[in-house]
CSV table of C-alpha atoms and ligand atoms in Angstrom, one decimal:
chain,number,residue,atom,x,y,z
A,1,UNK,CA,-104.7,-14.4,-55.7
A,2,UNK,CA,-105.3,-17.4,-58.0
A,3,UNK,CA,-107.3,-20.3,-56.7
A,4,UNK,CA,-107.3,-23.7,-58.4
A,5,UNK,CA,-111.1,-24.1,-58.2
A,6,UNK,CA,-114.0,-26.4,-59.1
A,7,UNK,CA,-117.7,-25.9,-58.4
A,8,UNK,CA,-117.9,-29.7,-57.5
A,9,UNK,CA,-115.2,-29.9,-54.8
A,10,UNK,CA,-116.4,-29.8,-51.2
A,11,UNK,CA,-112.9,-28.7,-50.1
A,12,UNK,CA,-112.9,-25.8,-52.5
A,13,UNK,CA,-116.4,-24.9,-51.3
A,14,UNK,CA,-115.1,-24.7,-47.8
A,15,UNK,CA,-112.4,-22.2,-48.7
A,16,UNK,CA,-115.0,-20.2,-50.8
A,17,UNK,CA,-117.4,-20.2,-47.9
A,18,UNK,CA,-114.7,-18.8,-45.7
A,19,UNK,CA,-113.8,-16.2,-48.3
A,20,UNK,CA,-117.4,-15.1,-48.5
A,21,UNK,CA,-117.8,-15.0,-44.7
A,22,UNK,CA,-114.7,-12.7,-44.6
A,23,UNK,CA,-115.8,-10.6,-47.5
A,24,UNK,CA,-112.7,-11.4,-49.6
A,25,UNK,CA,-114.2,-13.6,-52.3
A,26,UNK,CA,-113.9,-10.8,-54.8
A,27,UNK,CA,-110.2,-10.8,-54.5
A,28,UNK,CA,-109.9,-14.4,-55.8
A,29,UNK,CA,-109.2,-15.3,-59.4
A,30,UNK,CA,-110.8,-18.7,-59.6
A,31,UNK,CA,-109.4,-21.0,-62.3
A,32,UNK,CA,-111.4,-24.0,-63.2
A,33,UNK,CA,-109.2,-27.0,-62.5
A,34,UNK,CA,-109.9,-30.7,-62.7
A,35,UNK,CA,-108.5,-32.8,-59.9
A,36,UNK,CA,-109.1,-36.5,-59.9
A,37,UNK,CA,-107.4,-39.2,-57.7
A,38,UNK,CA,-106.4,-41.3,-60.7
A,39,UNK,CA,-105.4,-38.6,-63.0
A,40,UNK,CA,-102.7,-36.3,-61.6
A,41,UNK,CA,-103.1,-32.9,-63.3
A,42,UNK,CA,-99.8,-31.2,-64.4
A,43,UNK,CA,-101.6,-27.8,-64.3
A,44,UNK,CA,-102.1,-28.2,-60.6
A,45,UNK,CA,-98.8,-29.9,-59.9
A,46,UNK,CA,-96.9,-26.8,-61.1
A,47,UNK,CA,-98.1,-25.4,-57.8
A,48,UNK,CA,-99.0,-28.4,-55.7
A,49,UNK,CA,-97.2,-31.7,-56.2
A,50,UNK,CA,-100.1,-33.6,-54.6
A,51,UNK,CA,-102.4,-32.5,-57.6
A,52,UNK,CA,-105.1,-31.5,-55.2
A,53,UNK,CA,-107.5,-28.6,-55.0
A,54,UNK,CA,-108.0,-26.1,-53.5
A,55,UNK,CA,-104.5,-24.7,-54.1
A,56,UNK,CA,-103.9,-21.0,-53.7
A,57,UNK,CA,-101.2,-19.0,-55.5
A,58,UNK,CA,-100.5,-15.5,-54.1
A,59,UNK,CA,-99.6,-12.6,-56.3
A,60,UNK,CA,-95.9,-12.9,-55.3
A,61,UNK,CA,-96.0,-16.6,-56.3
A,62,UNK,CA,-96.3,-18.0,-52.8
A,63,UNK,CA,-98.3,-21.3,-52.9
A,64,UNK,CA,-100.6,-22.3,-50.1
A,65,UNK,CA,-102.4,-25.6,-49.5
A,66,UNK,CA,-104.3,-27.5,-48.2
A,67,UNK,CA,-107.7,-26.1,-47.3
A,68,UNK,CA,-107.1,-25.6,-43.5
A,69,UNK,CA,-104.0,-23.7,-44.3
A,70,UNK,CA,-105.7,-21.6,-46.9
A,71,UNK,CA,-108.6,-20.9,-44.6
A,72,UNK,CA,-106.3,-19.8,-41.8
A,73,UNK,CA,-104.4,-17.6,-44.2
A,74,UNK,CA,-107.6,-15.9,-45.3
A,75,UNK,CA,-108.8,-15.5,-41.7
A,76,UNK,CA,-105.5,-13.8,-40.8
A,77,UNK,CA,-105.5,-11.3,-43.7
A,78,UNK,CA,-107.5,-8.7,-41.8
A,79,UNK,CA,-105.5,-9.0,-38.6
A,80,UNK,CA,-108.3,-10.3,-36.4
A,81,UNK,CA,-109.4,-13.8,-37.1
A,82,UNK,CA,-113.1,-14.3,-37.1
A,83,UNK,CA,-113.4,-18.0,-37.8
A,84,UNK,CA,-110.5,-19.4,-35.8
A,85,UNK,CA,-111.2,-18.7,-32.1
A,86,UNK,CA,-108.2,-17.3,-30.4
A,87,UNK,CA,-107.5,-19.8,-27.7
A,88,UNK,CA,-108.7,-22.3,-25.3
A,89,UNK,CA,-111.5,-24.8,-25.6
A,90,UNK,CA,-113.3,-22.9,-28.3
A,91,UNK,CA,-110.3,-23.1,-30.6
A,92,UNK,CA,-109.8,-26.8,-30.0
A,93,UNK,CA,-113.4,-27.5,-30.6
A,94,UNK,CA,-113.5,-25.5,-33.9
A,95,UNK,CA,-110.3,-27.2,-35.1
A,96,UNK,CA,-111.6,-30.6,-34.2
A,97,UNK,CA,-114.9,-29.9,-36.0
A,98,UNK,CA,-112.9,-28.9,-39.0
A,99,UNK,CA,-111.0,-32.2,-38.8
A,100,UNK,CA,-114.3,-34.1,-38.6
A,101,UNK,CA,-115.8,-32.3,-41.6
A,102,UNK,CA,-112.7,-32.6,-43.6
A,103,UNK,CA,-112.3,-36.3,-42.7
A,104,UNK,CA,-115.9,-36.9,-43.7
A,105,UNK,CA,-115.3,-35.3,-47.1
A,106,UNK,CA,-112.1,-37.4,-47.4
A,107,UNK,CA,-113.9,-40.7,-47.0
A,108,UNK,CA,-116.9,-39.6,-49.1
A,109,UNK,CA,-114.6,-38.8,-52.0
A,110,UNK,CA,-112.9,-42.2,-51.7
A,111,UNK,CA,-116.4,-43.8,-51.4
A,112,UNK,CA,-117.6,-42.1,-54.5
A,113,UNK,CA,-114.4,-43.1,-56.3
A,114,UNK,CA,-114.9,-46.8,-55.3
A,115,UNK,CA,-118.5,-46.7,-56.5
A,116,UNK,CA,-117.2,-45.3,-59.8
A,117,UNK,CA,-115.2,-48.4,-60.5
A,118,UNK,CA,-116.7,-51.3,-62.5
A,119,UNK,CA,-118.9,-53.3,-60.2
A,120,UNK,CA,-116.7,-56.4,-60.4
A,121,UNK,CA,-113.7,-54.4,-59.1
A,122,UNK,CA,-115.4,-52.7,-56.3
A,123,UNK,CA,-114.1,-53.6,-52.9
A,124,UNK,CA,-116.8,-54.9,-50.5
A,125,UNK,CA,-114.5,-54.2,-47.6
A,126,UNK,CA,-113.9,-50.6,-48.5
A,127,UNK,CA,-117.6,-50.0,-49.2
A,128,UNK,CA,-118.6,-51.5,-45.8
A,129,UNK,CA,-116.0,-49.4,-44.0
A,130,UNK,CA,-117.4,-46.2,-45.6
A,131,UNK,CA,-121.0,-47.2,-44.5
A,132,UNK,CA,-119.7,-47.6,-40.9
A,133,UNK,CA,-117.8,-44.3,-41.0
A,134,UNK,CA,-120.8,-42.4,-42.4
A,135,UNK,CA,-123.0,-43.7,-39.6
A,136,UNK,CA,-120.5,-43.1,-36.8
A,137,UNK,CA,-119.6,-39.6,-38.0
A,138,UNK,CA,-123.3,-38.5,-38.4
A,139,UNK,CA,-124.2,-40.0,-35.0
A,140,UNK,CA,-121.3,-38.1,-33.4
A,141,UNK,CA,-122.5,-34.9,-35.1
A,142,UNK,CA,-126.1,-35.5,-34.0
A,143,UNK,CA,-124.8,-35.7,-30.4
A,144,UNK,CA,-123.0,-32.4,-30.9
A,145,UNK,CA,-125.8,-30.6,-32.8
A,146,UNK,CA,-126.8,-28.4,-29.9
A,147,UNK,CA,-123.1,-27.4,-29.3
A,148,UNK,CA,-122.8,-26.6,-33.0
A,149,UNK,CA,-125.9,-24.4,-32.8
A,150,UNK,CA,-124.7,-22.7,-29.6
A,151,UNK,CA,-121.2,-21.7,-30.8
A,152,UNK,CA,-120.6,-18.8,-33.2
A,153,UNK,CA,-119.9,-19.8,-36.8
A,154,UNK,CA,-116.3,-21.0,-37.1
A,155,UNK,CA,-114.1,-22.9,-39.4
A,156,UNK,CA,-115.5,-26.1,-37.9
A,157,UNK,CA,-119.0,-25.1,-38.9
A,158,UNK,CA,-117.8,-24.3,-42.5
A,159,UNK,CA,-116.2,-27.7,-42.9
A,160,UNK,CA,-119.2,-29.7,-41.4
A,161,UNK,CA,-121.7,-27.6,-43.4
A,162,UNK,CA,-119.8,-28.4,-46.6
A,163,UNK,CA,-119.4,-32.1,-45.8
A,164,UNK,CA,-123.2,-32.5,-45.2
A,165,UNK,CA,-124.0,-30.7,-48.4
A,166,UNK,CA,-121.7,-33.1,-50.2
A,167,UNK,CA,-124.0,-36.0,-49.2
A,168,UNK,CA,-126.8,-34.2,-50.9
A,169,UNK,CA,-124.7,-33.5,-54.0
A,170,UNK,CA,-123.2,-36.9,-54.6
A,171,UNK,CA,-125.2,-39.4,-52.6
A,172,UNK,CA,-128.6,-38.5,-53.8
A,173,UNK,CA,-131.4,-40.3,-52.0
A,174,UNK,CA,-129.4,-40.5,-48.7
A,175,UNK,CA,-132.0,-39.7,-46.0
A,176,UNK,CA,-129.6,-38.5,-43.4
A,177,UNK,CA,-132.0,-35.7,-42.3
A,178,UNK,CA,-134.6,-38.3,-41.2
A,179,UNK,CA,-132.0,-40.2,-39.2
A,180,UNK,CA,-130.3,-37.2,-37.6
A,181,UNK,CA,-133.0,-34.6,-37.0
A,182,UNK,CA,-131.1,-32.2,-34.7
A,183,UNK,CA,-128.1,-32.1,-37.1
A,184,UNK,CA,-130.6,-31.5,-39.9
A,185,UNK,CA,-132.1,-28.6,-38.0
A,186,UNK,CA,-128.7,-27.0,-37.4
A,187,UNK,CA,-127.7,-27.6,-41.0
A,188,UNK,CA,-130.9,-25.8,-42.2
A,189,UNK,CA,-129.7,-22.7,-40.4
A,190,UNK,CA,-126.3,-22.9,-42.1
A,191,UNK,CA,-128.0,-23.3,-45.5
A,192,UNK,CA,-129.5,-19.8,-45.1
A,193,UNK,CA,-126.0,-18.1,-44.8
A,194,UNK,CA,-125.1,-16.0,-47.8
A,195,UNK,CA,-121.7,-17.8,-47.9
A,196,UNK,CA,-123.4,-21.1,-48.5
A,197,UNK,CA,-126.0,-19.7,-50.9
A,198,UNK,CA,-123.2,-18.1,-53.0
A,199,UNK,CA,-121.2,-21.4,-53.3
A,200,UNK,CA,-123.8,-24.0,-54.1
A,201,UNK,CA,-122.1,-27.1,-55.7
A,202,UNK,CA,-122.9,-27.7,-59.4
A,203,UNK,CA,-121.9,-30.2,-62.1
A,204,UNK,CA,-120.6,-27.9,-64.7
A,205,UNK,CA,-119.9,-30.5,-67.4
B,1,LIG,N1,-106.7,-32.3,-47.4
B,1,LIG,C1,-107.0,-31.6,-48.6
B,1,LIG,C2,-108.0,-32.5,-49.4
B,1,LIG,C3,-108.3,-31.9,-50.8
B,1,LIG,C4,-108.9,-32.9,-51.8
B,1,LIG,O1,-108.9,-34.1,-51.5
B,1,LIG,N2,-109.4,-32.4,-52.9
B,1,LIG,C5,-109.9,-33.2,-53.9
B,1,LIG,C6,-111.0,-32.5,-54.7
B,1,LIG,S1,-112.4,-32.3,-53.7
B,1,LIG,C7,-108.8,-33.5,-54.9
B,1,LIG,O2,-108.1,-32.6,-55.2
B,1,LIG,N3,-108.6,-34.7,-55.3
B,1,LIG,C8,-107.6,-35.1,-56.3
B,1,LIG,C9,-106.7,-36.2,-55.7
B,1,LIG,O3,-107.0,-36.7,-54.6
B,1,LIG,O4,-105.7,-36.5,-56.4
B,1,LIG,C10,-107.6,-30.2,-48.3
B,1,LIG,O5,-108.1,-30.0,-47.2
B,1,LIG,O6,-107.5,-29.3,-49.2
């Protein structure tokens, strides 16, 4: 399986965390790919017209995106999903947590993109909205920290774990742990998992 991959992308990290959790990371041929909102990349668009990573290409040429679909595909490979609870409330909770982690990564990528524009072109309205979304998302996670700790590790935990690590990676100096101590305590346990240790984000160029 070929994975359009980058060591900087939080969405790629999520699928790699899942691959490590399931013991299939060794089956992936990771191809370093640059994906940028303002520079559609023809090398990705051969497989994914949206020019986004992660994008997975199976050995028979089948293409799979986006990260939730790839993660579900991985989890079904061995017949008995481990990270997507089978049914009922646990499934809905895990999927909602995945949506929350993914949504957080989405607005943080947009936020970083906005901050990368020349100061005079930055939109105050956009920046203010990201500040509000950061606070409301983290406050919501703080309220759910005990539930996160109580439930077995799922796709939702993978997504939220990666989203929080992305703050540390790209918003250096953000003191979210001081503001949200229960969430920080839960995240400290996630940080000890082999899947997260093996997938630490790095700036490779
Ligand atoms: N919904 C997608 C989001 C993936 C995404 O936004 N990836 C970023 C890299 S972290 C990207 O490819 N950005 C390029 C672009 O938006 O054109 C997923 O879950 O895979």
